[in-house]
Amino acid sequence: MGSTIFGTGLGLRRGMLEEMSQLTPQQIDFFEIAPENWIGLGGRFGKVLRSLTERFPFACHGLSLSIGSLDPLDESFVKDVKSFLDEHGIETYSEHLSYCSDHGHMYDLMPIPFTQEAVTHVSSRVRQVQDILERPLILENVSTYAKFGDLDELSFTTAILRETQCKMLLDVNNVYVNSINHSFDPYHYISSLPSAAIHYIHIAGHYDEADDLKVDTHGSPVKQDVWDLLAYAYDVHGVRPTVLERDFNFPPMDELLTETNQIKSIQMAAGEAGLVKHG
């Protein structure tokens, strides 16, 4: 199967593997997986994955690269990821602009201090990863609940994109969550990103802890404010491949397909609007 992702994707989860493996290319355009959950996996799960990568394009979205850590880069792990990508013909590999290790794995995504020193450090590690992968590294903006450093998130993120020429996975829900938690304009954030750097997009649900605190959970339907922000991102940057994430509280498949169809509808409307603008 070709490796180029397009259209509307869905995060492949073992909790719904049976239902997801029955989907057709008419229902979903591509899948996204965390490579850590599948590398070296044989048996029934390995066979199902192989059958799907032969039928659908795939993207990989990693969990443990820890690009912002002060620990030495785990080059052996990156080589394992490259082998997995090569084995399944996957070109798209993204990770979180965060860190999750400090003399051991912490099993959580920690915020990187927004400083010029951190820009330099992360950029150096990004270049290392890209040299091993022989692919661009795609970095996702993450949700945060505390801020450290003298730069704002937008300046920090765009500085790394500029320094490394890597690509961005724009998580629209995380932009919305952070805009509430840290009091900034999410529309300004999205409009200020370099269009050429945005490779693909994530969208997901979040939890309303309070009026001024939102928590990125991936455990509920996408909220209207986030749908509106997605439509705006397409309007500003053009339509990009977009993944619906759902990690727990799995609904019936029909409900997930209702949301992926909503993505398709917004993509179609944005595409038609673009034709009108440039026609």
CSV table of C-alpha atoms in Angstrom, one decimal:
chain,number,residue,atom,x,y,z
A,1,MET,CA,0.0,0.0,0.0
A,2,GLY,CA,1.2,3.5,-0.7
A,3,SER,CA,2.6,5.4,2.3
A,4,THR,CA,1.2,8.9,1.6
A,5,ILE,CA,-1.6,9.9,4.1
A,6,PHE,CA,-4.5,11.9,2.9
A,7,GLY,CA,-8.1,12.8,3.9
A,8,THR,CA,-9.4,11.6,7.2
A,9,GLY,CA,-7.7,9.2,9.5
A,10,LEU,CA,-8.4,7.3,12.7
A,11,GLY,CA,-6.2,6.3,15.6
A,12,LEU,CA,-5.9,2.5,15.6
A,13,ARG,CA,-6.6,1.2,19.1
A,14,ARG,CA,-6.4,-2.4,20.3
A,15,GLY,CA,-9.5,-1.8,22.4
A,16,MET,CA,-11.5,-1.4,19.1
A,17,LEU,CA,-9.2,-3.5,16.9
A,18,GLU,CA,-11.8,-5.9,15.7
A,19,GLU,CA,-14.2,-3.1,14.7
A,20,MET,CA,-11.5,-1.0,13.1
A,21,SER,CA,-10.1,-3.9,11.1
A,22,GLN,CA,-13.5,-4.2,9.4
A,23,LEU,CA,-13.4,-0.6,8.1
A,24,THR,CA,-13.0,0.0,4.4
A,25,PRO,CA,-11.2,2.6,2.4
A,26,GLN,CA,-14.6,4.1,1.6
A,27,GLN,CA,-15.1,4.8,5.4
A,28,ILE,CA,-11.6,5.9,6.4
A,29,ASP,CA,-8.6,7.0,4.4
A,30,PHE,CA,-5.7,6.1,6.7
A,31,PHE,CA,-4.8,4.9,10.2
A,32,GLU,CA,-2.4,6.2,12.8
A,33,ILE,CA,-0.6,4.0,15.4
A,34,ALA,CA,2.0,4.4,18.2
A,35,PRO,CA,4.9,2.4,16.9
A,36,GLU,CA,6.0,1.4,20.5
A,37,ASN,CA,2.7,-0.6,20.8
A,38,TRP,CA,3.4,-2.6,17.7
A,39,ILE,CA,7.2,-3.0,17.2
A,40,GLY,CA,8.2,-6.7,17.4
A,41,LEU,CA,4.6,-7.8,17.9
A,42,GLY,CA,3.7,-11.1,16.3
A,43,GLY,CA,0.8,-13.5,16.5
A,44,ARG,CA,-2.8,-12.3,15.8
A,45,PHE,CA,-2.0,-8.6,16.4
A,46,GLY,CA,0.9,-8.7,14.1
A,47,LYS,CA,-1.1,-10.4,11.3
A,48,VAL,CA,-4.0,-7.9,11.7
A,49,LEU,CA,-1.5,-5.0,11.5
A,50,ARG,CA,0.1,-6.4,8.4
A,51,SER,CA,-3.3,-6.9,6.7
A,52,LEU,CA,-4.2,-3.3,7.5
A,53,THR,CA,-0.9,-1.7,6.3
A,54,GLU,CA,-1.3,-3.6,3.1
A,55,ARG,CA,-4.8,-2.0,2.6
A,56,PHE,CA,-4.4,1.5,4.1
A,57,PRO,CA,-1.8,4.2,4.3
A,58,PHE,CA,-0.5,4.6,7.9
A,59,ALA,CA,1.1,7.3,10.0
A,60,CYS,CA,3.1,6.6,13.2
A,61,HIS,CA,2.7,8.9,16.2
A,62,GLY,CA,5.3,8.1,18.9
A,63,LEU,CA,5.1,8.2,22.6
A,64,SER,CA,8.6,7.8,24.0
A,65,LEU,CA,11.2,9.6,21.9
A,66,SER,CA,11.5,12.3,24.7
A,67,ILE,CA,12.8,14.9,22.3
A,68,GLY,CA,13.2,17.5,25.0
A,69,SER,CA,15.0,15.4,27.6
A,70,LEU,CA,18.5,16.0,28.9
A,71,ASP,CA,19.1,12.2,28.8
A,72,PRO,CA,21.1,11.0,25.9
A,73,LEU,CA,19.0,10.3,22.8
A,74,ASP,CA,18.1,6.6,22.7
A,75,GLU,CA,19.5,5.9,19.2
A,76,SER,CA,18.8,2.2,19.4
A,77,PHE,CA,15.1,3.0,19.8
A,78,VAL,CA,15.1,5.4,16.9
A,79,LYS,CA,16.7,2.7,14.7
A,80,ASP,CA,14.0,0.3,15.8
A,81,VAL,CA,11.4,2.8,14.8
A,82,LYS,CA,13.1,3.3,11.4
A,83,SER,CA,13.1,-0.5,10.8
A,84,PHE,CA,9.4,-0.6,11.7
A,85,LEU,CA,8.6,2.2,9.3
A,86,ASP,CA,10.6,0.6,6.5
A,87,GLU,CA,9.0,-2.8,7.1
A,88,HIS,CA,5.5,-1.4,6.7
A,89,GLY,CA,6.2,1.3,4.1
A,90,ILE,CA,5.3,4.1,6.5
A,91,GLU,CA,6.8,7.6,5.7
A,92,THR,CA,5.0,9.7,8.3
A,93,TYR,CA,6.5,9.7,11.8
A,94,SER,CA,5.4,12.2,14.4
A,95,GLU,CA,6.3,12.8,18.1
A,96,HIS,CA,5.4,15.1,20.9
A,97,LEU,CA,7.2,18.4,21.5
A,98,SER,CA,7.8,17.4,25.1
A,99,TYR,CA,9.9,15.0,27.2
A,100,CYS,CA,9.0,11.9,29.1
A,101,SER,CA,12.3,10.7,30.6
A,102,ASP,CA,14.7,11.8,33.3
A,103,HIS,CA,17.1,9.0,34.2
A,104,GLY,CA,14.2,6.7,33.4
A,105,HIS,CA,10.8,6.8,31.7
A,106,MET,CA,8.2,8.9,33.4
A,107,TYR,CA,5.1,7.7,31.4
A,108,ASP,CA,3.8,11.2,31.0
A,109,LEU,CA,4.4,14.1,28.6
A,110,MET,CA,6.2,16.9,30.4
A,111,PRO,CA,6.3,20.5,29.2
A,112,ILE,CA,9.7,21.7,27.9
A,113,PRO,CA,10.7,25.1,29.3
A,114,PHE,CA,10.1,27.8,26.6
A,115,THR,CA,13.6,29.2,26.4
A,116,GLN,CA,16.2,29.8,23.7
A,117,GLU,CA,18.5,27.3,25.4
A,118,ALA,CA,15.8,24.7,25.0
A,119,VAL,CA,15.3,25.6,21.3
A,120,THR,CA,18.9,24.9,20.7
A,121,HIS,CA,18.9,21.7,22.6
A,122,VAL,CA,15.7,20.3,21.0
A,123,SER,CA,16.8,21.4,17.6
A,124,SER,CA,20.1,19.4,17.9
A,125,ARG,CA,18.2,16.3,18.9
A,126,VAL,CA,15.7,16.7,16.1
A,127,ARG,CA,18.6,16.7,13.6
A,128,GLN,CA,20.0,13.6,15.2
A,129,VAL,CA,16.7,11.8,14.8
A,130,GLN,CA,16.1,12.9,11.2
A,131,ASP,CA,19.6,11.7,10.3
A,132,ILE,CA,18.8,8.2,11.6
A,133,LEU,CA,15.2,8.0,10.3
A,134,GLU,CA,16.1,9.4,6.9
A,135,ARG,CA,12.7,11.1,7.1
A,136,PRO,CA,11.5,14.4,8.4
A,137,LEU,CA,10.5,14.3,12.1
A,138,ILE,CA,7.0,15.8,12.6
A,139,LEU,CA,6.5,17.4,16.0
A,140,GLU,CA,3.1,17.9,17.7
A,141,ASN,CA,2.2,20.9,19.9
A,142,VAL,CA,1.2,19.4,23.3
A,143,SER,CA,-1.3,20.4,25.9
A,144,THR,CA,0.2,22.0,29.0
A,145,TYR,CA,-1.0,23.0,32.5
A,146,ALA,CA,2.0,25.1,33.6
A,147,LYS,CA,4.3,27.4,31.7
A,148,PHE,CA,8.1,27.8,32.2
A,149,GLY,CA,10.5,30.1,30.4
A,150,ASP,CA,10.6,33.5,28.9
A,151,LEU,CA,9.2,32.6,25.4
A,152,ASP,CA,5.6,32.0,24.6
A,153,GLU,CA,4.5,28.7,23.1
A,154,LEU,CA,4.1,30.1,19.6
A,155,SER,CA,7.6,31.6,19.5
A,156,PHE,CA,9.1,28.5,20.9
A,157,THR,CA,7.4,26.2,18.5
A,158,THR,CA,8.1,28.3,15.4
A,159,ALA,CA,11.8,28.7,16.4
A,160,ILE,CA,12.3,24.9,16.4
A,161,LEU,CA,10.5,24.6,13.1
A,162,ARG,CA,12.7,27.3,11.6
A,163,GLU,CA,16.0,25.9,13.1
A,164,THR,CA,15.5,22.3,12.0
A,165,GLN,CA,13.2,22.5,8.9
A,166,CYS,CA,11.2,19.7,10.6
A,167,LYS,CA,7.4,19.5,10.1
A,168,MET,CA,4.5,20.1,12.5
A,169,LEU,CA,1.6,17.9,13.6
A,170,LEU,CA,-0.9,20.6,14.5
A,171,ASP,CA,-3.1,19.4,17.3
A,172,VAL,CA,-6.1,21.7,17.1
A,173,ASN,CA,-7.6,20.5,20.4
A,174,ASN,CA,-4.3,21.1,22.2
A,175,VAL,CA,-4.3,24.7,20.8
A,176,TYR,CA,-7.7,25.2,22.2
A,177,VAL,CA,-7.0,23.6,25.6
A,178,ASN,CA,-3.8,25.7,26.0
A,179,SER,CA,-5.5,28.9,24.9
A,180,ILE,CA,-7.9,28.5,27.8
A,181,ASN,CA,-5.3,27.3,30.3
A,182,HIS,CA,-2.8,30.1,29.4
A,183,SER,CA,-5.1,32.9,28.2
A,184,PHE,CA,-4.1,33.4,24.6
A,185,ASP,CA,-6.0,33.7,21.3
A,186,PRO,CA,-6.1,30.3,19.5
A,187,TYR,CA,-7.0,31.8,16.2
A,188,HIS,CA,-3.9,34.1,16.3
A,189,TYR,CA,-1.8,31.1,17.3
A,190,ILE,CA,-3.0,29.0,14.3
A,191,SER,CA,-2.8,31.9,11.8
A,192,SER,CA,0.8,32.7,12.8
A,193,LEU,CA,2.1,29.2,12.1
A,194,PRO,CA,4.1,28.6,8.9
A,195,SER,CA,1.7,26.8,6.5
A,196,ALA,CA,4.5,24.9,4.7
A,197,ALA,CA,5.5,23.3,8.0
A,198,ILE,CA,2.1,21.8,8.8
A,199,HIS,CA,2.1,18.1,7.7
A,200,TYR,CA,-1.1,16.9,9.3
A,201,ILE,CA,-3.6,17.6,12.0
A,202,HIS,CA,-5.0,15.9,15.2
A,203,ILE,CA,-8.4,16.5,16.6
A,204,ALA,CA,-9.9,15.1,19.8
A,205,GLY,CA,-12.2,15.6,22.8
A,206,HIS,CA,-11.2,17.3,26.1
A,207,TYR,CA,-12.6,17.6,29.6
A,208,ASP,CA,-14.0,20.8,31.0
A,209,GLU,CA,-12.4,20.9,34.5
A,210,ALA,CA,-13.4,24.5,35.0
A,211,ASP,CA,-14.0,27.6,33.0
A,212,ASP,CA,-10.3,28.4,33.0
A,213,LEU,CA,-9.0,24.8,32.9
A,214,LYS,CA,-9.4,22.3,30.2
A,215,VAL,CA,-7.8,18.8,30.2
A,216,ASP,CA,-6.8,17.0,27.0
A,217,THR,CA,-8.3,13.5,27.5
A,218,HIS,CA,-9.1,11.9,24.1
A,219,GLY,CA,-12.0,10.3,26.0
A,220,SER,CA,-15.0,12.2,24.7
A,221,PRO,CA,-16.5,13.6,21.5
A,222,VAL,CA,-14.9,16.7,19.9
A,223,LYS,CA,-16.5,19.9,21.1
A,224,GLN,CA,-17.9,22.6,18.9
A,225,ASP,CA,-15.2,25.2,19.7
A,226,VAL,CA,-12.6,22.7,18.4
A,227,TRP,CA,-14.6,21.9,15.3
A,228,ASP,CA,-14.7,25.7,14.6
A,229,LEU,CA,-11.0,26.0,15.1
A,230,LEU,CA,-10.4,23.1,12.7
A,231,ALA,CA,-12.4,24.8,10.0
A,232,TYR,CA,-10.3,28.0,10.6
A,233,ALA,CA,-7.1,26.0,10.3
A,234,TYR,CA,-8.2,24.7,6.9
A,235,ASP,CA,-9.2,28.2,5.9
A,236,VAL,CA,-5.8,29.7,6.8
A,237,HIS,CA,-3.4,26.8,5.8
A,238,GLY,CA,-5.4,24.7,3.4
A,239,VAL,CA,-6.9,21.2,4.0
A,240,ARG,CA,-4.4,18.8,5.7
A,241,PRO,CA,-4.8,15.1,6.5
A,242,THR,CA,-6.6,14.9,9.8
A,243,VAL,CA,-6.7,12.2,12.5
A,244,LEU,CA,-9.5,11.7,15.0
A,245,GLU,CA,-8.0,10.5,18.3
A,246,ARG,CA,-10.0,8.4,20.8
A,247,ASP,CA,-8.1,6.6,23.6
A,248,PHE,CA,-10.7,5.4,26.0
A,249,ASN,CA,-14.5,5.5,26.7
A,250,PHE,CA,-14.8,3.9,23.2
A,251,PRO,CA,-18.2,4.6,21.7
A,252,PRO,CA,-19.9,2.4,19.1
A,253,MET,CA,-18.1,2.5,15.8
A,254,ASP,CA,-21.0,4.4,14.2
A,255,GLU,CA,-20.3,7.3,16.6
A,256,LEU,CA,-16.7,7.5,15.7
A,257,LEU,CA,-17.6,7.4,12.0
A,258,THR,CA,-20.0,10.3,12.6
A,259,GLU,CA,-17.0,12.3,13.8
A,260,THR,CA,-14.7,11.3,11.0
A,261,ASN,CA,-17.5,12.1,8.6
A,262,GLN,CA,-17.7,15.5,10.2
A,263,ILE,CA,-14.0,16.0,9.4
A,264,LYS,CA,-14.7,15.0,5.8
A,265,SER,CA,-17.5,17.5,5.6
A,266,ILE,CA,-15.3,20.4,6.9
A,267,GLN,CA,-12.5,19.4,4.6
A,268,MET,CA,-14.9,19.3,1.6
A,269,ALA,CA,-16.4,22.7,2.6
A,270,ALA,CA,-12.9,24.2,2.9
A,271,GLY,CA,-11.8,22.8,-0.4
A,272,GLU,CA,-14.9,24.2,-2.1
A,273,ALA,CA,-14.3,27.6,-0.5
A,274,GLY,CA,-10.7,27.5,-1.6
A,275,LEU,CA,-11.8,26.9,-5.2
A,276,VAL,CA,-14.1,29.9,-4.9
A,277,LYS,CA,-11.3,32.1,-3.6
A,278,HIS,CA,-8.8,31.1,-6.3
A,279,GLY,CA,-11.2,30.4,-9.1
